Coordinates of C-alpha atoms in Angstrom, one line a residue:
Chain A
X16 CA 0.0 0.0 0.0
X17 CA 1.4 3.4 -0.9
X18 CA 0.7 6.8 0.7
X19 CA -1.6 7.9 -2.2
X20 CA -3.8 4.9 -1.4
X21 CA -3.8 5.9 2.3
X22 CA -4.7 9.5 1.5
X23 CA -7.7 8.3 -0.7
X24 CA -9.3 6.4 2.2
X25 CA -12.5 7.6 3.8
X26 CA -12.5 7.4 7.6
X27 CA -14.2 4.1 7.7
X28 CA -11.6 2.4 5.6
X29 CA -8.8 4.2 7.4
X30 CA -10.0 3.0 10.8
X31 CA -10.5 -0.5 9.4
X32 CA -6.9 -0.6 8.2
X33 CA -5.0 1.4 10.9
X34 CA -7.4 1.0 13.9
X35 CA -5.0 -1.4 15.7
X36 CA -1.7 0.4 15.0
X37 CA -2.0 1.4 18.7
X38 CA -3.4 -1.7 20.4
X39 CA -7.2 -1.6 20.9
X40 CA -7.2 2.2 20.5
X41 CA -9.1 2.8 17.2
X42 CA -9.8 6.3 18.5
X43 CA -6.2 7.3 17.8
X44 CA -6.3 6.2 14.1
X45 CA -9.7 7.8 13.8
X46 CA -8.2 11.1 15.2
X47 CA -5.2 10.9 12.9
X48 CA -7.4 10.8 9.8
X49 CA -8.2 14.5 10.5
X50 CA -4.5 15.3 9.7
X51 CA -4.5 13.8 6.1
X52 CA -3.0 14.1 3.6
X53 CA 0.2 12.4 4.7
X54 CA 3.4 12.9 2.8
X55 CA 4.8 9.5 3.6
X56 CA 5.0 6.7 6.3
X57 CA 7.1 8.8 8.6
X58 CA 4.6 11.7 8.4
X59 CA 1.7 9.3 9.2
X60 CA 3.6 7.8 12.1
X61 CA 4.5 11.3 13.4
X62 CA 0.7 12.1 13.8
X63 CA 0.1 8.9 15.7
X64 CA 2.9 9.6 18.1
X65 CA 2.0 13.3 18.5
X66 CA -1.5 12.3 19.5
X67 CA -0.1 10.0 22.2
X68 CA 2.4 12.6 23.4
X69 CA -0.4 15.3 23.7
X70 CA -2.6 13.1 25.9
X71 CA -2.8 13.8 29.6
X72 CA -1.0 11.3 31.8
X73 CA -4.3 9.4 32.5
X74 CA -4.8 9.0 28.7
X75 CA -1.3 7.7 28.2
X76 CA -1.8 5.2 31.1
X77 CA -5.1 4.4 29.4
X78 CA -3.3 3.4 26.2
X79 CA -1.1 1.0 28.2
X80 CA -4.2 -0.5 29.9
X81 CA -5.6 -1.4 26.5
X82 CA -2.7 -3.8 26.0
X83 CA -2.8 -7.5 27.0
X84 CA -0.3 -9.2 29.3
X85 CA 2.5 -11.1 27.5
X86 CA 1.6 -14.8 27.7
X87 CA -1.4 -13.8 29.8
X88 CA -5.1 -14.5 30.2
X89 CA -6.1 -13.2 26.8
X90 CA -3.6 -15.3 25.0
X91 CA -4.8 -18.4 26.8
X92 CA -8.4 -17.5 26.0
X93 CA -7.7 -16.9 22.4
X94 CA -9.0 -13.3 22.6
X95 CA -5.8 -11.4 21.6
X96 CA -6.0 -9.1 18.6
X97 CA -4.6 -10.6 15.4
X98 CA -1.5 -8.4 15.6
X99 CA -0.8 -9.3 19.2
X100 CA -1.2 -13.0 18.5
X101 CA 1.3 -12.8 15.7
X102 CA 3.8 -10.8 17.7
X103 CA 3.6 -12.9 20.9
X104 CA 3.7 -16.1 18.8
X105 CA 6.8 -14.9 16.8
X106 CA 8.6 -14.2 20.1
X107 CA 7.8 -17.8 21.3
X108 CA 5.5 -16.5 24.0
X109 CA 2.6 -18.8 22.9
X110 CA 4.6 -22.0 23.5
X111 CA 5.9 -21.5 27.0
X112 CA 6.0 -24.4 29.5
X113 CA 3.8 -24.3 32.6
X114 CA 6.7 -23.1 34.8
X115 CA 7.7 -20.3 32.4
X116 CA 4.1 -19.1 32.1
X117 CA 3.7 -19.2 35.9
X118 CA 6.8 -17.2 36.4
X119 CA 5.7 -14.6 33.9
X120 CA 2.2 -14.4 35.3
X121 CA 3.7 -13.6 38.8
X122 CA 6.0 -10.9 37.4
X123 CA 3.1 -9.4 35.3
X124 CA 1.0 -9.2 38.4
X125 CA 3.7 -7.5 40.4
X126 CA 4.3 -5.0 37.6
X127 CA 0.6 -4.2 37.3
X128 CA 0.3 -3.7 41.1
X129 CA 3.3 -1.4 41.1
X130 CA 2.5 0.8 38.1
X131 CA -1.2 0.5 37.5
X132 CA -0.8 -0.7 33.9
X133 CA 0.4 -3.9 32.2
X134 CA 4.0 -4.6 31.2
X135 CA 4.2 -3.6 27.5
X136 CA 7.2 -4.7 25.3
X137 CA 7.6 -4.8 21.6
X138 CA 7.7 -8.6 21.5
X139 CA 9.0 -8.7 17.9
X140 CA 12.2 -7.1 19.1
X141 CA 12.6 -9.6 21.9
X142 CA 12.1 -13.3 22.6
X143 CA 10.8 -15.6 25.3
X144 CA 14.3 -16.0 26.9
X145 CA 14.8 -12.3 27.3
X146 CA 11.3 -11.2 28.5
X147 CA 11.4 -12.3 32.2
X148 CA 14.7 -10.5 32.8
X149 CA 13.5 -7.4 31.1
X150 CA 10.3 -7.4 33.1
X151 CA 12.3 -7.8 36.4
X152 CA 14.6 -5.0 35.4
X153 CA 11.7 -2.6 34.6
X154 CA 9.9 -3.6 37.8
X155 CA 12.5 -1.5 39.7
X156 CA 12.1 1.7 37.6
X157 CA 10.6 4.8 39.0
X158 CA 7.0 5.3 37.9
X159 CA 7.5 8.4 35.8
X160 CA 10.4 6.9 34.0
X161 CA 8.6 3.6 33.5
X162 CA 5.6 5.4 31.9
X163 CA 8.0 6.9 29.4
X164 CA 9.7 3.5 28.7
X165 CA 6.3 1.8 28.2
X166 CA 5.1 4.5 25.8
X167 CA 8.4 4.0 23.9
X168 CA 7.5 0.4 23.5
X169 CA 4.0 1.3 22.3
X170 CA 5.6 3.4 19.6
X171 CA 8.0 0.7 18.6
X172 CA 5.0 -1.7 18.2
X173 CA 3.1 1.0 16.3
X174 CA 6.1 1.7 14.0
X175 CA 6.4 -2.0 13.1
X176 CA 2.6 -2.4 12.5
X177 CA 2.5 0.7 10.3
X178 CA 5.6 -0.4 8.3
X179 CA 3.9 -3.8 7.7
X180 CA 0.8 -2.1 6.5
X181 CA 2.7 0.1 4.1
X182 CA 5.1 -2.7 3.0
X183 CA 8.0 -0.5 4.1
X184 CA 11.3 -1.2 5.6
X185 CA 10.5 -2.0 9.3
X186 CA 14.0 -2.1 10.5
X187 CA 14.3 1.7 11.1
X188 CA 13.4 2.4 14.8
Chain B
X19 CA -23.5 -2.5 41.2
X20 CA -22.7 0.2 43.7
X21 CA -19.9 2.7 43.7
X22 CA -17.9 0.7 46.3
X23 CA -17.8 -2.2 43.9
X24 CA -16.6 0.1 41.1
X25 CA -13.9 1.5 43.3
X26 CA -12.6 -1.9 44.2
X27 CA -12.0 -2.9 40.6
X28 CA -8.5 -3.4 39.1
X29 CA -8.1 -1.7 35.7
X30 CA -8.7 -5.0 33.9
X31 CA -12.1 -5.4 35.4
X32 CA -12.9 -1.7 35.1
X33 CA -12.2 -1.8 31.3
X34 CA -14.1 -5.0 30.9
X35 CA -17.2 -3.4 32.5
X36 CA -16.9 0.3 31.4
X37 CA -14.9 -0.1 28.2
X38 CA -17.9 0.6 25.9
X39 CA -19.5 3.4 27.8
X40 CA -18.0 5.5 25.0
X41 CA -18.6 3.4 21.9
X42 CA -15.4 1.4 20.9
X43 CA -13.2 3.7 23.0
X44 CA -11.9 1.5 25.8
X45 CA -9.0 4.0 26.0
X46 CA -11.3 6.5 27.7
X47 CA -12.5 4.1 30.4
X48 CA -8.9 3.0 30.9
X49 CA -7.9 6.6 31.4
X50 CA -10.8 7.3 33.8
X51 CA -9.6 4.5 36.1
X52 CA -6.7 6.8 37.0
X53 CA -9.2 9.1 38.7
X54 CA -10.6 6.6 41.2
X55 CA -12.0 6.5 43.9
X56 CA -15.4 7.9 42.6
X57 CA -17.9 9.3 45.0
X58 CA -21.0 8.3 42.9
X59 CA -22.3 7.7 39.4
X60 CA -22.3 11.4 38.7
X61 CA -18.7 11.7 39.7
X62 CA -17.7 8.7 37.5
X63 CA -19.6 10.2 34.6
X64 CA -18.0 13.6 35.1
X65 CA -14.6 12.1 34.6
X66 CA -15.7 10.4 31.3
X67 CA -17.0 13.7 30.0
X68 CA -14.0 15.7 31.2
X69 CA -11.7 13.4 29.2
X70 CA -13.8 13.9 26.1
X71 CA -13.9 17.7 26.6
X72 CA -10.1 17.9 27.1
X73 CA -9.3 16.1 23.8
X74 CA -8.1 18.2 20.8
X75 CA -10.7 18.5 18.0
X76 CA -9.2 15.6 16.1
X77 CA -9.7 13.3 19.1
X78 CA -13.3 14.4 19.5
X79 CA -13.9 13.7 15.9
X80 CA -12.1 10.4 16.4
X81 CA -14.6 9.4 19.1
X82 CA -17.4 10.1 16.6
X83 CA -15.7 8.0 13.9
X84 CA -15.7 5.0 16.2
X85 CA -19.5 5.0 16.1
X86 CA -21.5 2.9 13.6
X87 CA -24.1 4.4 11.2
X88 CA -27.7 4.0 12.4
X89 CA -29.2 1.1 10.4
X90 CA -25.9 0.8 8.5
X91 CA -23.4 -1.7 7.3
X92 CA -22.4 -2.9 10.7
X93 CA -25.9 -3.6 11.7
X94 CA -26.6 -5.6 8.6
X95 CA -23.3 -7.5 9.0
X96 CA -24.1 -8.2 12.7
X97 CA -20.9 -6.6 13.8
X98 CA -22.4 -3.9 16.1
X99 CA -21.3 -3.8 19.7
X100 CA -23.9 -5.4 22.1
X101 CA -24.9 -2.0 23.4
X102 CA -25.4 -0.5 19.9
X103 CA -27.4 -3.5 18.8
X104 CA -29.7 -3.1 21.8
X105 CA -30.1 0.6 21.3
X106 CA -30.8 0.5 17.6
X107 CA -33.1 -2.4 18.0
X108 CA -35.0 -0.6 20.8
X109 CA -35.6 2.3 18.5
X110 CA -36.9 0.1 15.7
X111 CA -33.9 0.7 13.5
X112 CA -33.2 -3.1 13.0
X113 CA -36.6 -3.7 11.4
X114 CA -36.7 -1.0 8.7
X115 CA -38.2 -1.8 5.3
X116 CA -35.9 -1.6 2.2
X117 CA -37.1 1.9 1.3
X118 CA -36.5 3.3 4.8
X119 CA -33.1 1.7 5.0
X120 CA -32.1 3.1 1.6
X121 CA -33.3 6.6 2.5
X122 CA -31.3 6.5 5.8
X123 CA -28.2 5.1 4.0
X124 CA -28.3 8.1 1.5
X125 CA -28.7 10.6 4.4
X126 CA -25.9 9.0 6.4
X127 CA -23.6 9.2 3.4
X128 CA -24.4 12.9 2.8
X129 CA -23.8 13.6 6.5
X130 CA -20.4 11.7 6.5
X131 CA -19.3 13.6 3.4
X132 CA -20.2 17.0 4.9
X133 CA -18.8 16.5 8.4
X134 CA -16.2 13.8 8.2
X135 CA -17.8 11.7 10.9
X136 CA -21.0 9.6 11.1
X137 CA -24.4 10.8 12.3
X138 CA -24.5 10.0 16.0
X139 CA -27.8 10.0 17.9
X140 CA -28.9 8.6 21.3
X141 CA -31.2 6.1 19.7
X142 CA -32.9 5.2 23.0
X143 CA -34.2 8.7 23.2
X144 CA -35.5 8.6 19.6
X145 CA -37.3 6.2 17.2
X146 CA -37.3 5.1 13.6
X147 CA -39.9 7.6 12.6
X148 CA -38.0 10.6 14.0
X149 CA -34.4 9.7 12.8
X150 CA -34.6 10.7 9.1
X151 CA -36.0 14.1 10.0
X152 CA -33.4 14.7 12.7
X153 CA -30.7 13.7 10.3
X154 CA -31.9 16.0 7.6
X155 CA -32.1 18.9 10.1
X156 CA -28.6 18.3 11.4
X157 CA -27.2 18.1 7.9
X158 CA -27.8 21.8 7.6
X159 CA -25.8 22.7 10.8
X160 CA -22.5 24.5 10.7
X161 CA -19.6 22.1 11.3
X162 CA -18.4 23.6 14.7
X163 CA -22.0 23.5 16.0
X164 CA -22.6 20.0 14.7
X165 CA -19.4 18.7 16.4
X166 CA -20.8 20.0 19.7
X167 CA -24.2 18.5 19.0
X168 CA -22.8 15.1 18.1
X169 CA -20.6 15.0 21.3
X170 CA -23.7 15.9 23.3
X171 CA -25.3 12.7 21.8
X172 CA -22.2 10.7 22.7
X173 CA -22.6 11.9 26.3
X174 CA -26.3 11.1 26.4
X175 CA -25.5 7.6 25.2
X176 CA -22.7 7.3 27.8
X177 CA -25.0 8.5 30.5
X178 CA -27.6 5.9 29.8
X179 CA -25.0 3.1 29.5
X180 CA -23.4 4.1 32.8
X181 CA -26.8 4.3 34.5
X182 CA -27.6 0.8 33.2
X183 CA -24.3 -0.6 34.6
X184 CA -24.9 1.0 38.0
X185 CA -28.6 0.2 38.1
X186 CA -29.4 3.8 38.6
X187 CA -32.2 6.1 37.5
X188 CA -31.4 6.7 33.8
X189 CA -34.1 9.3 33.3
X190 CA -31.8 12.2 34.4
X191 CA -30.2 13.8 31.4

């Protein structure tokens, strides 16, 4: 898909295609449509990120709370979004043993209790072996710093999803 | 459900229960959770509405774009949210004849083309006989006024959904 195609979309098509660039936040894609036309992928991405950055802290926390746990309840129930399912599966997080899953569930719960939002990580840039250590490391962050780190992960996920949709080089981060 | 129960919810439960108070915008419920504890229904509602009012215009338009057309494509495909399905059905909008549906489809398309968001109406406070006239009337509004009117309808819908969830008197508007 090229940028001319994107610029020709009505808001219904646009939200159908880009509604999950930010996980379970079609509101953001729907808002970004107001900023068309876009000059290229980078410009489109810039508007997604600017919307996130302009939200009050509660809204930024809200974005994080729309994300599923890694290897969590939604994955086991089969209710992940298609994108999350692919990303978690690619990182090996859908084939954990019972012990690994339990360890991760415990760390996820500690993280949620400490920060009031779930642990968000761009799974495509990580793997099942690295996730628990990264989660333990971030558990010790200060809340304001951790909010910034988590939103950075949301943007990495969004960048990769946008690049997929536009068939662009997704290696730039 | 009483307000103590609401205040005891973790963010996962809260988003499960209140995620569609604003149609297809769980981000807003997820953000409102940051403001707990709530003193009562009115206080809870106040935080939903304050979040909407504080969004930039693109975000407010984004909320509207997450709503389905009345008697539109999503209703015919059976992909409405449970709440929208009930509300449209209660207003008689799921049992239109072919002529009525076609008339409404034409007006909906004109409205979307003029304003860049779908026609939003609190269907529970209206009925199939009144909808086309109201749509034609609002088609002639000025865009800034119409954005305000449409957000007012979003709030009426949200008020009724919240009142249902808290088993409260939903007649206050």
